[in-house]
């Protein structure tokens, strides 16, 4: 019967299993080599593409400096760790006893020793290599700390406790602590490795009778323990200085940094005593080399541990409980003062002195108040946070274009202007495929601008630059946008594949002529990018050829962060047309969390408001999230066409920036190289302002007792136009502060007292970089009971006309959106201005329909309540007339009471009113025609005629008789007069 075992039986064929043939071995070796080479190339591709990118943006020095610093730290500290551990293993092996004791413990270890004997060198090499790699990788992550230490410059300021320069805490102390951490790791690993080696070779015994350790093992391990305790002594000494930057929760100051009473009078002497005890204990451990006994070192170590518990823990707790708490305010007062002074310096608010502002009008004549309101501010009716859908609907032109959710505010020809770039929307491409996504649709087109203080008769923005290609006030400029906030995919341009430029009377194509991006003509480069981007078509696609360049890392914040990884990037990059090019302007900050006594703040939380929540595009890009020192040291620009990144020195006195400029020379251009046309568009950054306003809620108080009590603490109010309960954002606005003779482009915010809705303070900073007072913070402390933003919004919502308007709009299936609630100081009181938008069911964008104005005056002669006049009109002119009761305007309304009927609007001279309206309409048409032709002289004359017509309309009554509207009926067209608003003031912020 045949063998079913496959030839294993005696009668079956014998199968011989031999070595593979030479051809098979060669093939296997070749495949193995190719696999290794492929793995190496995959790892190399990321490095190589990074190098190509940095070289393409001309910041290769940043890449090489960072790379060599990391390599140097990796090599030095990895080698030191490997030597430390390897040497102690080798020494423990050399100090092994010649004969191991004949015990069960040692007999069981003999098997391991015998098994290890042939591979001792390889095991030693593997252990040292492993710990060296881990230590080196950890050390390379400290490249910022190393560069700051080796390049640090003096602050020229000393801390009040130790009288050391602030640079010691910002640059030196972090590096010393990293060295100390490395020393502890090396000592512990060496001690563990040496102890295991001594145990394996009989130098240490656990269960064997007799001595537990040989004299050699005792001496060796004692020295390592002495090194460890010596490092602990150094740690105690550094902890003394660390108290100046130690964080603690203090109810009066939040995240307090610096010494308090218990730190200065308990922890500081305790650390000094513990340092002395640790030094003595270390000497006792080293003495075992001669005494050969651990008795005294163990006693010393126990004393050190006990002292750490009693002196370092229990004693400070006793001091806090029985000395500080019974009279905390008096005890902490000197330290609170140091914290106040340091915090105000660290956040550049030390020059801010609150000015008392009564909230009581100093002008009683209504016509004078009305006249002054025209020059108090250029009231921005176009809210950049709301009108993006309007830009999208009127100026998108194609689905593959888009505007940002929140537009930007800038100045052109001295006027506040709302700006949005028509960027590429990859999701709107008609047919999605690899060629269309990355070769055909590559860029956006044009900057769209609208006057910030005007709308047309329908409530739409008055565009000063519009169309595709755009025309208007700017003249010719490079309109193609290859780099933008919405451009996050890579594009391959400049090769044989043509790009879609724009569509107007046919499809226009173009080919990129810029010098940015990485050249893909090289096959090796194409292969590297195919691997790095996991896109094999890059390697073999026929659409790539001579001249092809790959563009990526295309958002402005991403590019600035890459070329300056030591900067913290502001959340709001904004575009400006400068010198015939679209330039993204990016504000960047230098920060540290090592400023002694200055309280820390968390950037992510401090800079959050109703616009940033859920909008990562406007979130700060933080190099370190917790800081206690910040400066707007760098202004950066990114060219929207060729991606060129330029860093300009802005704060010439900042020691942190000077330190980084030493570390990365020739990367930051001097401030003098900023051209005047760029200077016109530089402004005070929002995130810096938000950090400062958050600190000023507490640190506007300079008296320690008042600071401790918190009686004058403020808070940033919630946005009254937003129901999410997030902080109100700051607003850019051209306005006059009390005592100013002309308007300045400013960044403003309001404060309310903690837990109360009334107005507590008003803050504005001169935001015009060309102004001699740029960066000057004005802080008004309101000394009377004045309604805050939330109260003004509630008052507005309670007006009968608002209820009627909302009811009519809802009946017409329209949504209501409240715009930015602007606050302007006016003659001792406060003027609130808020545009109101409506978006109908058949309209895809909101239109300005109403303007609410409220003037609050704490000086009420007829009673104790604050005079609060709130009106709701069709346009700004009517609203200002009505709120001050001039020119036959409608008397201010009272909040609607249940069961009462809203008053009707009185009629005036209809003929004069109709003529004024007709003249206003003609002036508006003439202005639009002049805009289309780019005739700014004619546009200015049209605006003057429009202002005259609106003034005559106001004098004639400014209102037609109201028409009752039945519920559910069609809403009347809001406003009988044109909604176009002239700029209320002829004066404007300087152009720089």
Coordinates of N, CA and C in Angstrom, one line a residue, residues 401-539:
X401 N -15.2 79.9 -6.0 CA -14.6 81.0 -5.2 C -15.3 81.1 -3.9
X402 N -14.7 81.7 -2.9 CA -15.3 81.9 -1.6 C -14.6 83.1 -0.9
X403 N -15.4 83.6 0.1 CA -14.9 84.6 1.0 C -14.8 84.0 2.4
X404 N -13.9 84.6 3.3 CA -13.8 84.1 4.6 C -15.1 84.4 5.4
X405 N -15.4 83.6 6.4 CA -16.6 83.9 7.2 C -16.6 85.2 7.9
X406 N -15.5 85.7 8.3 CA -15.4 87.0 8.9 C -14.4 87.8 8.0
X407 N -14.9 89.0 7.5 CA -14.1 89.8 6.7 C -13.2 90.7 7.6
X408 N -12.3 91.5 6.9 CA -11.4 92.3 7.6 C -11.7 93.8 7.5
X409 N -11.2 94.6 8.4 CA -11.4 96.0 8.4 C -10.0 96.6 8.2
X410 N -9.9 97.5 7.2 CA -8.6 98.2 6.9 C -9.0 99.7 6.5
X411 N -7.9 100.4 6.2 CA -8.1 101.8 5.8 C -7.6 102.0 4.4
X412 N -8.4 102.6 3.5 CA -8.0 103.0 2.2 C -8.5 104.5 2.0
X413 N -7.6 105.3 1.5 CA -7.9 106.7 1.3 C -8.5 107.4 2.6
X414 N -8.0 106.9 3.8 CA -8.4 107.5 5.0 C -9.8 107.0 5.5
X415 N -10.4 106.1 4.8 CA -11.7 105.6 5.2 C -11.7 104.2 5.7
X416 N -12.5 103.8 6.7 CA -12.6 102.4 7.1 C -13.3 101.6 6.0
X417 N -12.6 100.5 5.7 CA -13.0 99.7 4.5 C -13.1 98.3 4.9
X418 N -14.2 97.6 4.5 CA -14.3 96.2 4.7 C -13.7 95.4 3.5
X419 N -12.9 94.5 3.8 CA -12.1 93.8 2.7 C -12.2 92.3 2.8
X420 N -12.4 91.7 1.7 CA -12.4 90.2 1.6 C -11.8 89.8 0.3
X421 N -10.9 88.7 0.3 CA -10.3 88.2 -0.9 C -11.2 87.1 -1.5
X422 N -11.3 87.1 -2.8 CA -12.0 86.0 -3.5 C -11.1 84.8 -3.6
X423 N -11.1 83.9 -2.6 CA -10.2 82.8 -2.6 C -10.8 81.6 -3.3
X424 N -9.9 80.6 -3.6 CA -10.3 79.4 -4.3 C -11.1 78.5 -3.3
X425 N -12.2 78.0 -3.7 CA -13.0 77.0 -2.9 C -12.9 75.7 -3.7
X426 N -12.1 74.8 -3.2 CA -11.9 73.5 -3.9 C -13.1 72.7 -3.9
X427 N -14.0 72.9 -2.9 CA -15.3 72.1 -2.9 C -16.3 72.5 -4.0
X428 N -16.1 73.7 -4.5 CA -17.0 74.2 -5.5 C -16.6 73.9 -7.0
X429 N -15.5 73.1 -7.2 CA -15.1 72.8 -8.5 C -16.2 71.9 -9.2
X430 N -16.6 72.3 -10.4 CA -17.7 71.5 -11.0 C -17.5 70.0 -11.1
X431 N -16.3 69.6 -11.5 CA -16.0 68.2 -11.6 C -14.7 67.9 -10.9
X432 N -14.8 67.1 -9.8 CA -13.6 66.9 -9.0 C -12.8 65.7 -9.5
X433 N -11.6 66.0 -9.8 CA -10.6 64.9 -10.1 C -9.2 65.4 -9.8
X434 N -8.2 64.6 -9.9 CA -6.9 65.0 -9.5 C -6.3 66.1 -10.3
X435 N -6.6 66.1 -11.6 CA -6.1 67.2 -12.5 C -6.8 68.5 -12.1
X436 N -8.1 68.5 -12.0 CA -8.8 69.7 -11.7 C -8.4 70.3 -10.3
X437 N -8.4 69.4 -9.3 CA -8.1 69.8 -8.0 C -6.7 70.4 -7.8
X438 N -5.7 69.9 -8.5 CA -4.3 70.3 -8.3 C -3.6 71.0 -9.4
X439 N -4.2 71.0 -10.6 CA -3.6 71.6 -11.8 C -4.4 72.7 -12.4
X440 N -5.7 72.5 -12.5 CA -6.6 73.5 -13.3 C -7.0 74.6 -12.4
X441 N -7.6 74.2 -11.2 CA -8.1 75.2 -10.3 C -7.0 75.5 -9.2
X442 N -6.3 76.5 -9.4 CA -5.1 76.7 -8.5 C -5.1 78.0 -7.7
X443 N -6.0 78.9 -8.0 CA -5.9 80.2 -7.3 C -7.2 81.0 -7.3
X444 N -7.3 81.9 -6.4 CA -8.5 82.8 -6.3 C -8.2 84.1 -7.2
X445 N -9.1 85.0 -7.1 CA -8.9 86.2 -8.0 C -9.6 87.4 -7.4
X446 N -8.8 88.4 -7.0 CA -9.3 89.7 -6.7 C -9.6 90.0 -5.2
X447 N -9.4 91.3 -4.9 CA -9.8 91.8 -3.6 C -11.0 92.6 -3.7
X448 N -12.0 92.2 -2.9 CA -13.3 92.9 -2.9 C -13.4 93.9 -1.7
X449 N -13.8 95.1 -2.0 CA -13.8 96.1 -0.9 C -15.1 96.9 -0.9
X450 N -15.5 97.2 0.3 CA -16.7 98.0 0.5 C -16.5 99.1 1.5
X451 N -17.1 100.3 1.3 CA -17.1 101.3 2.3 C -17.7 100.9 3.6
X452 N -17.0 101.1 4.7 CA -17.5 100.6 6.0 C -18.6 101.4 6.5
X453 N -18.8 102.6 6.1 CA -19.9 103.5 6.7 C -21.1 103.7 5.7
X454 N -21.2 102.9 4.6 CA -22.2 103.2 3.7 C -22.9 101.9 3.2
X455 N -24.2 102.1 2.8 CA -24.9 101.1 2.1 C -25.7 101.7 1.0
X456 N -26.2 100.9 0.1 CA -27.0 101.5 -1.0 C -28.5 101.5 -0.5
X457 N -29.4 101.8 -1.4 CA -30.8 102.0 -1.0 C -31.4 100.6 -0.6
X458 N -30.9 99.5 -1.0 CA -31.4 98.2 -0.6 C -30.8 97.7 0.7
X459 N -29.7 98.4 1.2 CA -29.1 97.9 2.4 C -27.8 97.0 2.0
X460 N -27.4 97.0 0.7 CA -26.3 96.3 0.4 C -25.0 97.1 0.5
X461 N -23.8 96.5 0.7 CA -22.6 97.3 0.8 C -22.4 98.1 -0.5
X462 N -21.7 99.3 -0.4 CA -21.3 100.1 -1.5 C -19.9 99.6 -1.8
X463 N -19.7 98.9 -2.9 CA -18.4 98.3 -3.2 C -17.5 99.4 -3.8
X464 N -16.3 99.5 -3.3 CA -15.3 100.4 -3.9 C -14.3 99.7 -4.8
X465 N -14.3 98.4 -4.7 CA -13.5 97.5 -5.6 C -14.3 96.2 -5.8
X466 N -14.7 95.9 -7.0 CA -15.6 94.8 -7.3 C -15.4 94.3 -8.7
X467 N -16.0 93.2 -9.0 CA -16.0 92.7 -10.4 C -15.0 91.6 -10.5
X468 N -15.0 91.0 -11.7 CA -14.0 89.9 -12.0 C -13.5 90.1 -13.5
X469 N -12.3 90.6 -13.7 CA -11.4 91.1 -12.7 C -11.9 92.3 -12.0
X470 N -11.4 92.6 -10.8 CA -11.9 93.8 -10.1 C -11.5 95.1 -10.7
X471 N -12.4 96.1 -10.5 CA -12.1 97.5 -10.9 C -12.6 98.3 -9.7
X472 N -12.0 99.5 -9.7 CA -12.4 100.5 -8.6 C -11.3 101.4 -8.2
X473 N -11.2 101.5 -6.9 CA -10.3 102.5 -6.3 C -8.9 102.1 -6.3
X474 N -8.6 100.8 -6.5 CA -7.2 100.4 -6.3 C -6.3 100.6 -7.5
X475 N -6.9 100.6 -8.7 CA -6.1 100.7 -9.9 C -5.5 99.3 -10.2
X476 N -4.6 99.2 -11.1 CA -4.1 97.9 -11.5 C -3.2 97.3 -10.4
X477 N -3.4 96.0 -10.2 CA -2.6 95.2 -9.2 C -2.7 93.7 -9.6
X478 N -1.7 92.9 -9.0 CA -1.7 91.5 -9.3 C -2.9 90.9 -8.5
X479 N -3.9 90.4 -9.2 CA -5.1 89.9 -8.6 C -5.2 88.5 -8.3
X480 N -4.2 87.7 -8.8 CA -4.3 86.2 -8.6 C -3.8 85.9 -7.2
X481 N -4.6 85.0 -6.5 CA -4.3 84.7 -5.1 C -4.0 83.2 -5.0
X482 N -2.7 82.9 -5.0 CA -2.2 81.5 -4.8 C -2.0 81.2 -3.4
X483 N -1.9 82.1 -2.5 CA -1.7 81.9 -1.1 C -2.7 82.6 -0.3
X484 N -3.5 81.9 0.5 CA -4.6 82.5 1.3 C -5.0 81.7 2.5
X485 N -5.9 82.2 3.2 CA -6.4 81.6 4.5 C -7.2 80.3 4.2
X486 N -7.8 80.3 3.0 CA -8.7 79.1 2.6 C -7.9 78.1 1.7
X487 N -6.7 78.4 1.4 CA -5.9 77.6 0.5 C -5.1 76.6 1.2
X488 N -5.6 75.4 1.4 CA -4.9 74.4 2.2 C -4.5 73.1 1.4
X489 N -4.8 73.1 0.1 CA -4.3 72.0 -0.7 C -3.1 72.4 -1.5
X490 N -2.4 71.4 -2.0 CA -1.2 71.7 -2.8 C -1.7 71.9 -4.3
X491 N -1.0 72.7 -5.0 CA -1.2 72.8 -6.5 C 0.1 72.7 -7.2
X492 N 0.0 72.2 -8.4 CA 1.2 72.0 -9.3 C 1.0 73.0 -10.5
X493 N 1.9 73.9 -10.6 CA 1.7 75.0 -11.6 C 2.9 75.2 -12.4
X494 N 2.8 76.0 -13.5 CA 3.9 76.4 -14.3 C 4.4 75.4 -15.3
X495 N 3.8 74.2 -15.4 CA 4.2 73.2 -16.4 C 3.3 73.2 -17.6
X496 N 3.3 72.0 -18.3 CA 2.5 71.9 -19.5 C 1.0 72.1 -19.3
X497 N 0.5 71.8 -18.1 CA -0.9 71.9 -17.9 C -1.3 73.3 -17.6
X498 N -2.3 73.9 -18.4 CA -2.7 75.2 -18.2 C -3.7 75.3 -17.0
X499 N -3.7 76.5 -16.4 CA -4.6 76.7 -15.2 C -5.7 77.6 -15.7
X500 N -6.9 77.4 -15.0 CA -8.0 78.3 -15.3 C -7.8 79.6 -14.5
X501 N -7.8 80.7 -15.2 CA -7.6 82.0 -14.6 C -8.9 82.5 -14.1
X502 N -9.8 82.8 -15.0 CA -11.2 83.2 -14.6 C -12.1 83.1 -15.8
X503 N -13.4 83.2 -15.6 CA -14.3 83.0 -16.7 C -15.1 84.3 -16.8
X504 N -14.9 85.0 -18.0 CA -15.7 86.2 -18.3 C -15.7 86.2 -19.8
X505 N -16.9 86.0 -20.4 CA -17.1 86.0 -21.8 C -16.1 84.9 -22.4
X506 N -16.1 83.8 -21.7 CA -15.2 82.7 -22.1 C -14.2 82.4 -21.1
X507 N -13.6 81.3 -21.2 CA -12.6 80.8 -20.2 C -11.2 81.3 -20.5
X508 N -10.7 82.0 -19.5 CA -9.3 82.5 -19.5 C -8.4 81.6 -18.8
X509 N -7.2 81.3 -19.4 CA -6.2 80.4 -18.8 C -5.0 81.2 -18.6
X510 N -4.1 80.6 -17.7 CA -2.9 81.2 -17.4 C -1.9 80.2 -17.0
X511 N -0.6 80.6 -16.9 CA 0.4 79.7 -16.4 C 1.2 80.5 -15.3
X512 N 1.4 79.9 -14.2 CA 2.1 80.6 -13.1 C 3.5 81.0 -13.5
X513 N 3.8 82.3 -13.2 CA 5.1 82.9 -13.5 C 5.9 83.2 -12.3
X514 N 5.4 82.9 -11.1 CA 6.1 83.2 -9.9 C 7.3 82.3 -9.7
X515 N 8.1 82.6 -8.7 CA 9.3 81.8 -8.4 C 9.1 81.0 -7.1
X516 N 7.9 81.0 -6.5 CA 7.8 80.2 -5.3 C 7.5 78.7 -5.7
X517 N 7.5 77.9 -4.7 CA 7.3 76.5 -4.9 C 8.6 75.7 -5.2
X518 N 8.5 74.4 -5.2 CA 9.6 73.6 -5.5 C 9.5 73.0 -6.9
X519 N 10.7 73.1 -7.6 CA 10.7 72.6 -9.0 C 10.6 71.1 -9.0
X520 N 9.7 70.6 -9.9 CA 9.4 69.2 -10.0 C 10.0 68.6 -11.3
X521 N 10.9 69.4 -12.0 CA 11.5 68.8 -13.2 C 12.4 67.7 -12.9
X522 N 13.0 67.6 -11.7 CA 13.9 66.6 -11.2 C 13.1 65.4 -10.8
X523 N 13.4 64.2 -11.4 CA 12.7 63.0 -11.1 C 12.8 62.6 -9.6
X524 N 14.0 62.8 -9.1 CA 14.2 62.5 -7.7 C 13.2 63.3 -6.8
X525 N 13.1 64.6 -7.1 CA 12.2 65.4 -6.3 C 10.7 64.9 -6.5
X526 N 10.4 64.6 -7.7 CA 9.0 64.1 -7.9 C 8.8 62.8 -7.1
X527 N 9.7 61.9 -7.1 CA 9.6 60.7 -6.3 C 9.5 61.0 -4.8
X528 N 10.3 62.0 -4.3 CA 10.2 62.3 -2.9 C 8.8 62.9 -2.6
X529 N 8.2 63.7 -3.4 CA 6.9 64.3 -3.1 C 5.8 63.3 -3.3
X530 N 6.0 62.3 -4.2 CA 5.0 61.3 -4.4 C 4.9 60.4 -3.1
X531 N 6.1 60.2 -2.4 CA 6.1 59.5 -1.2 C 5.6 60.4 0.0
X532 N 6.1 61.6 0.0 CA 5.7 62.5 1.1 C 4.2 62.8 1.1
X533 N 3.6 63.0 0.0 CA 2.2 63.3 -0.2 C 1.3 62.1 -0.4
X534 N 1.9 60.9 -0.4 CA 1.2 59.7 -0.7 C 0.4 59.8 -2.0
X535 N 1.0 60.3 -3.0 CA 0.3 60.5 -4.3 C 1.2 60.0 -5.4
X536 N 1.1 58.8 -5.8 CA 2.1 58.2 -6.8 C 2.0 58.9 -8.1
X537 N 0.8 59.5 -8.5 CA 0.7 60.2 -9.8 C 1.7 61.3 -10.0
X538 N 2.2 61.9 -8.9 CA 3.2 63.0 -9.0 C 4.4 62.4 -9.7
X539 N 4.7 61.2 -9.5 CA 5.9 60.6 -10.1 C 5.8 60.4 -11.6

